[in-house]
Amino acid sequence: MKHSSLYQKYRPKNFSEIVGQNHVIKTLVNSIKLDSIGHAYIFSGPKGVGKTTIAKIFSKAINCLNFKDDICDECENCQIIASNDTTDILELDAASNNGVDDVRRILDNTKFLPVNLKYKVYIIDEAHMLTNSSWNAFLKTLEEPPMNVVFIFATTEFHKIPQTIVSRCQCFEFNRLTDKQIHDLIVYVNEKEKIKATKSAIEVLTNLSTGCARDALSMLEQAMLYTDNDITDIAINEMFGLTNDSEKIAFIKMLIEKDVNGLIKKTQEFQQKGINFSQLVLGISNILTDQLIYLQTNDPNILNNLSLSNIHDINLSKEQLIALITIFQKTYIDMRNNDDQQLFFQIMFFKAIEKLNTNSCLLQPNVVEQKQAVISGKSINQPKLMPNNILDQEKEIDLSFIRINSDEIFETKEILIENKNKENKKVKQDDLIQENNNDQSTEEIILSILSNKTKEDTNNAQKLLDKFLFLSEVQPLFSRFSNGCKVSVASKNGIIFSFKDEIDADWLNANYDNKEIQTITKEIIGHVCFLIGSTYKKLKNIHSKISKIKKPEPNLDSLNKLFDSDIDTDTIGKKIFGI
C-alpha cells in the first residue's frame, strides 16, 4: 500500500473538518443553501492554509444531492467524486498550463453540459502564473459565463491577478491559522498516529509553521522519522538549525553591552553549528517584541517567546526596542532572498550597535522597573534600583550611570540639586546658554517665511529633507521626517515642512533648535534657520492671511546664540551635579 504523507492523510474531506477560515466556509455554505452559487471565485492567501482543499470540498458540495450544512458523502454524486470517476471536476496547475492554448481548451469544454454532475468545476491552482494573454482569453467567458460552470482560481499572489478578472469574481482572502489552531492540529495528529512529542517540541513546531497547516504536518512527520517517534525540542533544534531561548537572550545581552568580539565569535559558532540565521533573527525579534509588549502592559500572561524570569535580562527602553525590532525585521526579509545569511547577520548586529549608540542619551539601567524621581517639579526617569531619597543621601553617590538629555536641560529654568554636603546649588539656564529671546509665534514665523520664499531656498530645503530622510534609517531623532514630511516653502531664514499628522508638526516646532538638527542644517543651507512644522490644512489657512505688505525675515539672533554655544553635555553635567 502506498504511503501517504501526514498532510495528505489528514487533508479535510468536508467543511466540518477544516481548521480555520470560518468566514470563507460560512459564505460558501450559505450560497449553496440559498441556491446562489457564483460562476467564478478567487481564493487568495498564504501557502498551506486550505485554498485548494476548500476548492475541492466546495466543488463536491455544490454537486451533492443531499446537501444541508455539509456534504452527505452518501449520494451518487458524492460517491462519483470520491472515486475520482468523473471529468466534470478538473484541477489544473497554472504553473505548467499557463498558455493561451491551454485556456482555450478549457473554454471549449465549457460549451458542453456536465456528464455526471450538476456543475462543471475548474480549479486552477497557482493562478497568478497565467500569462496576460491567458487572462484575456478568460474575460469574455467570465463576463457571460455558461450555465452549470464554476471557475475557482487559487493563488498566493493576489496582486498579480488582473483587475479586469478580479471584478468578475467573488474574492475570498484566506488567513494564516492561529498558533492555537496549529497546536491543536499537531496534538490531534499525534494522538491519532501515536506520536510522542514533548510540550516544548510542539510549541517549537507551532512557531516554525508560521500559520501553515501543511508545513506543520510535514515538519511533524520529518521530526517523527528523525527521532524514531520520540520528538523533543532539542531534536527539532538540531534538525532545523535552531537555537534555544537562552542563547538568543545571551546574544541580546552582548548587543546591549556592545561586545563586538563576543558577537563575532558567537556568529562563527552559529555558522559551525549550521544554525539557520534567518530563523535566529526572527526568534530574537520575537523576544524583543515580547519585551516591548511587557513594557507597555506589565502583563506576563500575554508573552509568547519570553518568560517572566528573563524580562529583567533585557535592559532596553521602548524606543531602543522599536529601533532594534525594525532592524531585525528588515534583515529577516533581506536574508530570505540571499544565500550569504552570515554576512547579513553580521551587518545586522553592527547596525544594532550603532542604533544603541545613537540612543545613548536614553536611560539604560533596568528600564523595566522604573519610577518617577522629581527634581524641582520636573519629572525624569530613574531606575527603581535607586533609593527613594537619593537626593537626601549623606554619603557620596555615584551618578556616573546617569545620562543627561541636553534638550531637557535647556528647557529647565532652574534645577535645585542637593549635593553630598547638603549645600544647595542653583544652576541657571543663563549659566549654560543664553535664553531664547525670540518672541515670534509659529504662525508669525510661517507668515514671514511665506512672504520671503524663493525657489532657490526651497530647493536647498529639499536637499536638507533628503539628508534627514537618509539619517532616519539609522537615527531615531530624524524618524519623524519619514512620516509623510514634505517641503512646502522656504526663505533664507526659515523652512516650512508639511506633515500629515499634527503631532509630527508639533514635535518639529518643539525641537527645531536641536543642535544635531541645526548642525546638519548649517552644513546644507550654510547657516542655522527656523525649521517649522505644519499640517497641509493649517498651512492653507495661514496662507490666506498673507497681506500685501511684505513681512521681514524671522530673526535668527537667538538661534545663532544657541548654536554658537560651546557648552557640551559633560560641562552641563558638571555644573548641575558638581562632579
Coordinates of N, CA and C in Angstrom, one line a residue, residues 8-105:
Q8 N -1.3 14.8 3.6 CA -2.3 14.2 2.7 C -3.3 13.4 3.4
K9 N -2.8 12.6 4.4 CA -3.7 11.7 5.1 C -4.8 12.4 5.9
Y10 N -4.4 13.6 6.5 CA -5.3 14.4 7.3 C -5.8 15.6 6.6
R11 N -5.8 15.6 5.3 CA -6.4 16.6 4.5 C -8.0 16.6 4.7
P12 N -8.6 17.7 5.0 CA -10.1 17.7 5.3 C -10.8 17.2 4.1
K13 N -11.9 16.5 4.3 CA -12.7 15.9 3.2 C -14.1 16.6 3.2
N14 N -14.4 17.4 4.2 CA -15.7 18.1 4.2 C -15.5 19.4 5.1
F15 N -16.5 20.2 5.1 CA -16.4 21.5 5.7 C -16.1 21.4 7.2
S16 N -16.7 20.4 7.9 CA -16.6 20.3 9.3 C -15.2 20.0 9.8
E17 N -14.4 19.4 8.9 CA -13.0 19.0 9.2 C -12.0 20.1 9.0
I18 N -12.4 21.2 8.4 CA -11.5 22.3 8.1 C -11.1 23.1 9.3
V19 N -9.9 23.4 9.5 CA -9.4 24.2 10.6 C -9.3 25.6 10.1
G20 N -10.0 26.5 10.8 CA -9.9 28.0 10.5 C -10.8 28.3 9.3
Q21 N -10.6 29.5 8.7 CA -11.2 30.0 7.5 C -12.8 30.0 7.7
N22 N -13.3 30.3 8.9 CA -14.7 30.2 9.1 C -15.5 31.2 8.3
H23 N -14.9 32.4 8.0 CA -15.6 33.4 7.2 C -15.8 32.9 5.8
V24 N -14.9 32.1 5.3 CA -15.0 31.6 3.9 C -16.1 30.5 3.9
I25 N -15.9 29.6 4.8 CA -16.8 28.4 4.9 C -18.3 28.8 5.0
K26 N -18.5 29.8 6.0 CA -19.9 30.2 6.2 C -20.5 30.8 4.9
T27 N -19.8 31.6 4.2 CA -20.3 32.2 3.0 C -20.6 31.2 1.9
L28 N -19.7 30.3 1.8 CA -19.8 29.2 0.7 C -21.0 28.3 1.1
V29 N -21.2 27.9 2.3 CA -22.3 27.1 2.7 C -23.6 27.8 2.5
N30 N -23.7 29.1 2.9 CA -24.9 29.8 2.7 C -25.3 30.0 1.2
S31 N -24.2 30.2 0.4 CA -24.5 30.3 -1.1 C -25.1 29.1 -1.6
I32 N -24.7 27.9 -1.1 CA -25.3 26.6 -1.6 C -26.7 26.5 -1.1
K33 N -27.0 26.8 0.2 CA -28.3 26.6 0.8 C -29.3 27.6 0.2
L34 N -28.8 28.8 -0.3 CA -29.7 29.8 -0.8 C -29.8 29.7 -2.4
D35 N -29.1 28.6 -2.9 CA -29.0 28.4 -4.3 C -28.5 29.7 -5.1
S36 N -27.4 30.3 -4.5 CA -26.9 31.5 -5.1 C -25.4 31.3 -5.3
I37 N -25.1 30.3 -6.1 CA -23.7 29.9 -6.4 C -23.2 30.8 -7.5
G38 N -22.0 31.3 -7.3 CA -21.3 32.2 -8.2 C -20.7 31.4 -9.4
H39 N -20.3 32.1 -10.4 CA -19.7 31.4 -11.6 C -18.2 31.5 -11.5
A40 N -17.6 32.3 -10.7 CA -16.2 32.4 -10.6 C -15.7 32.9 -9.2
Y41 N -14.7 32.3 -8.6 CA -14.2 32.6 -7.3 C -12.7 32.8 -7.4
I42 N -12.2 33.6 -6.5 CA -10.7 33.7 -6.3 C -10.4 33.5 -4.9
F43 N -9.7 32.4 -4.6 CA -9.2 32.1 -3.3 C -7.8 32.5 -3.1
S44 N -7.5 33.5 -2.3 CA -6.1 34.0 -2.2 C -5.7 34.0 -0.8
G45 N -4.4 33.8 -0.6 CA -3.8 33.8 0.8 C -2.5 33.0 0.8
P46 N -1.9 32.9 2.0 CA -0.6 32.2 2.2 C -0.7 30.8 1.8
K47 N 0.5 30.2 1.6 CA 0.5 28.7 1.3 C 0.1 27.9 2.4
G48 N -0.5 26.7 2.1 CA -0.8 25.7 3.1 C -1.9 26.1 4.1
V49 N -2.9 27.0 3.7 CA -3.9 27.3 4.7 C -5.3 26.8 4.2
G50 N -5.4 26.1 3.1 CA -6.6 25.4 2.7 C -7.3 25.9 1.5
K51 N -6.6 26.7 0.7 CA -7.3 27.2 -0.5 C -7.7 26.1 -1.5
T52 N -6.8 25.3 -1.9 CA -7.1 24.2 -2.8 C -8.1 23.1 -2.2
T53 N -7.8 22.9 -0.9 CA -8.7 21.9 -0.2 C -10.1 22.3 -0.1
I54 N -10.3 23.6 0.2 CA -11.7 24.1 0.3 C -12.3 24.2 -1.1
A55 N -11.5 24.5 -2.1 CA -12.0 24.5 -3.5 C -12.5 23.1 -3.9
K56 N -11.8 22.1 -3.5 CA -12.2 20.7 -3.8 C -13.5 20.3 -3.0
I57 N -13.6 20.7 -1.8 CA -14.8 20.4 -1.0 C -16.0 21.2 -1.5
F58 N -15.8 22.4 -1.9 CA -16.8 23.2 -2.4 C -17.4 22.7 -3.8
S59 N -16.4 22.2 -4.6 CA -16.9 21.6 -5.9 C -17.7 20.3 -5.6
K60 N -17.4 19.6 -4.5 CA -18.2 18.4 -4.2 C -19.5 18.8 -3.6
A61 N -19.5 19.9 -2.8 CA -20.7 20.3 -2.1 C -21.8 20.8 -3.0
I62 N -21.4 21.6 -4.1 CA -22.4 22.1 -5.0 C -23.0 21.0 -5.9
N63 N -22.4 19.9 -5.9 CA -22.9 18.7 -6.7 C -23.6 17.7 -5.8
C64 N -23.5 17.9 -4.4 CA -24.1 16.9 -3.5 C -25.6 17.0 -3.6
L65 N -26.3 15.8 -3.7 CA -27.7 15.8 -3.9 C -28.5 15.9 -2.6
N66 N -27.8 15.8 -1.4 CA -28.5 15.9 -0.1 C -27.8 16.9 0.8
F67 N -27.3 18.0 0.2 CA -26.5 19.0 1.0 C -27.5 19.7 1.9
K68 N -27.1 19.8 3.2 CA -27.8 20.6 4.2 C -26.8 21.6 4.8
D69 N -26.0 21.2 5.8 CA -24.9 22.1 6.3 C -23.6 21.6 5.8
D70 N -23.5 20.4 5.3 CA -22.3 19.8 4.9 C -22.6 18.7 3.8
I71 N -21.5 18.2 3.2 CA -21.7 17.1 2.2 C -22.2 15.8 2.9
C72 N -23.0 15.1 2.2 CA -23.6 13.9 2.8 C -22.6 12.7 2.6
D73 N -21.8 12.7 1.6 CA -20.8 11.6 1.3 C -21.5 10.3 1.0
E74 N -22.8 10.3 0.8 CA -23.5 9.1 0.5 C -24.3 9.0 -0.8
C75 N -24.6 10.2 -1.3 CA -25.4 10.2 -2.6 C -24.5 9.8 -3.8
E76 N -25.1 9.6 -4.9 CA -24.4 9.1 -6.1 C -23.3 10.1 -6.5
N77 N -23.6 11.4 -6.5 CA -22.6 12.3 -7.0 C -21.4 12.4 -6.0
C78 N -21.7 12.3 -4.7 CA -20.5 12.2 -3.8 C -19.7 11.0 -4.0
Q79 N -20.3 9.9 -4.3 CA -19.5 8.7 -4.5 C -18.7 8.8 -5.8
I80 N -19.3 9.4 -6.8 CA -18.5 9.5 -8.1 C -17.3 10.4 -7.9
I81 N -17.5 11.5 -7.2 CA -16.4 12.4 -7.0 C -15.3 11.8 -6.1
A82 N -15.8 11.1 -5.0 CA -14.8 10.4 -4.1 C -14.0 9.4 -4.8
S83 N -14.5 8.7 -5.8 CA -13.8 7.7 -6.5 C -13.0 8.3 -7.7
N84 N -13.1 9.6 -7.9 CA -12.4 10.3 -8.9 C -12.8 9.7 -10.3
D85 N -14.1 9.5 -10.4 CA -14.6 8.8 -11.6 C -15.5 9.8 -12.5
T86 N -15.0 11.0 -12.6 CA -15.8 12.0 -13.4 C -14.8 13.0 -14.0
T87 N -15.2 13.5 -15.2 CA -14.4 14.5 -15.9 C -15.0 15.9 -15.7
D88 N -16.1 16.0 -14.8 CA -16.7 17.3 -14.6 C -16.0 18.2 -13.6
I89 N -15.1 17.6 -12.9 CA -14.3 18.4 -11.9 C -12.8 18.2 -12.4
L90 N -12.3 19.4 -12.8 CA -10.9 19.3 -13.3 C -10.0 20.3 -12.6
E91 N -8.9 19.8 -12.1 CA -7.9 20.6 -11.3 C -6.7 20.8 -12.2
L92 N -6.3 22.0 -12.4 CA -5.2 22.3 -13.3 C -4.1 23.2 -12.5
D93 N -2.9 22.9 -12.9 CA -1.8 23.7 -12.3 C -1.4 24.7 -13.3
A94 N -1.6 26.0 -13.0 CA -1.3 27.1 -13.9 C 0.2 27.3 -14.1
A95 N 1.0 26.7 -13.2 CA 2.4 26.8 -13.4 C 2.9 26.1 -14.6
S96 N 2.2 25.0 -15.0 CA 2.6 24.2 -16.2 C 1.6 24.2 -17.3
N97 N 0.4 24.9 -17.0 CA -0.6 25.0 -18.0 C -1.1 26.5 -18.1
N98 N -0.1 27.3 -18.4 CA -0.4 28.8 -18.3 C -0.5 29.5 -19.7
G99 N -0.5 28.7 -20.8 CA -0.5 29.3 -22.1 C -1.9 29.6 -22.5
V100 N -2.1 30.4 -23.5 CA -3.4 30.7 -24.0 C -4.1 29.5 -24.7
D101 N -3.3 28.6 -25.3 CA -3.9 27.4 -25.9 C -4.5 26.5 -24.8
D102 N -3.8 26.4 -23.6 CA -4.4 25.6 -22.5 C -5.7 26.2 -22.1
V103 N -5.8 27.5 -22.0 CA -7.0 28.2 -21.6 C -8.1 28.0 -22.6
R104 N -7.8 28.1 -23.8 CA -8.8 27.9 -24.9 C -9.4 26.5 -24.9
R105 N -8.6 25.5 -24.6 CA -9.1 24.1 -24.5 C -10.1 24.0 -23.4

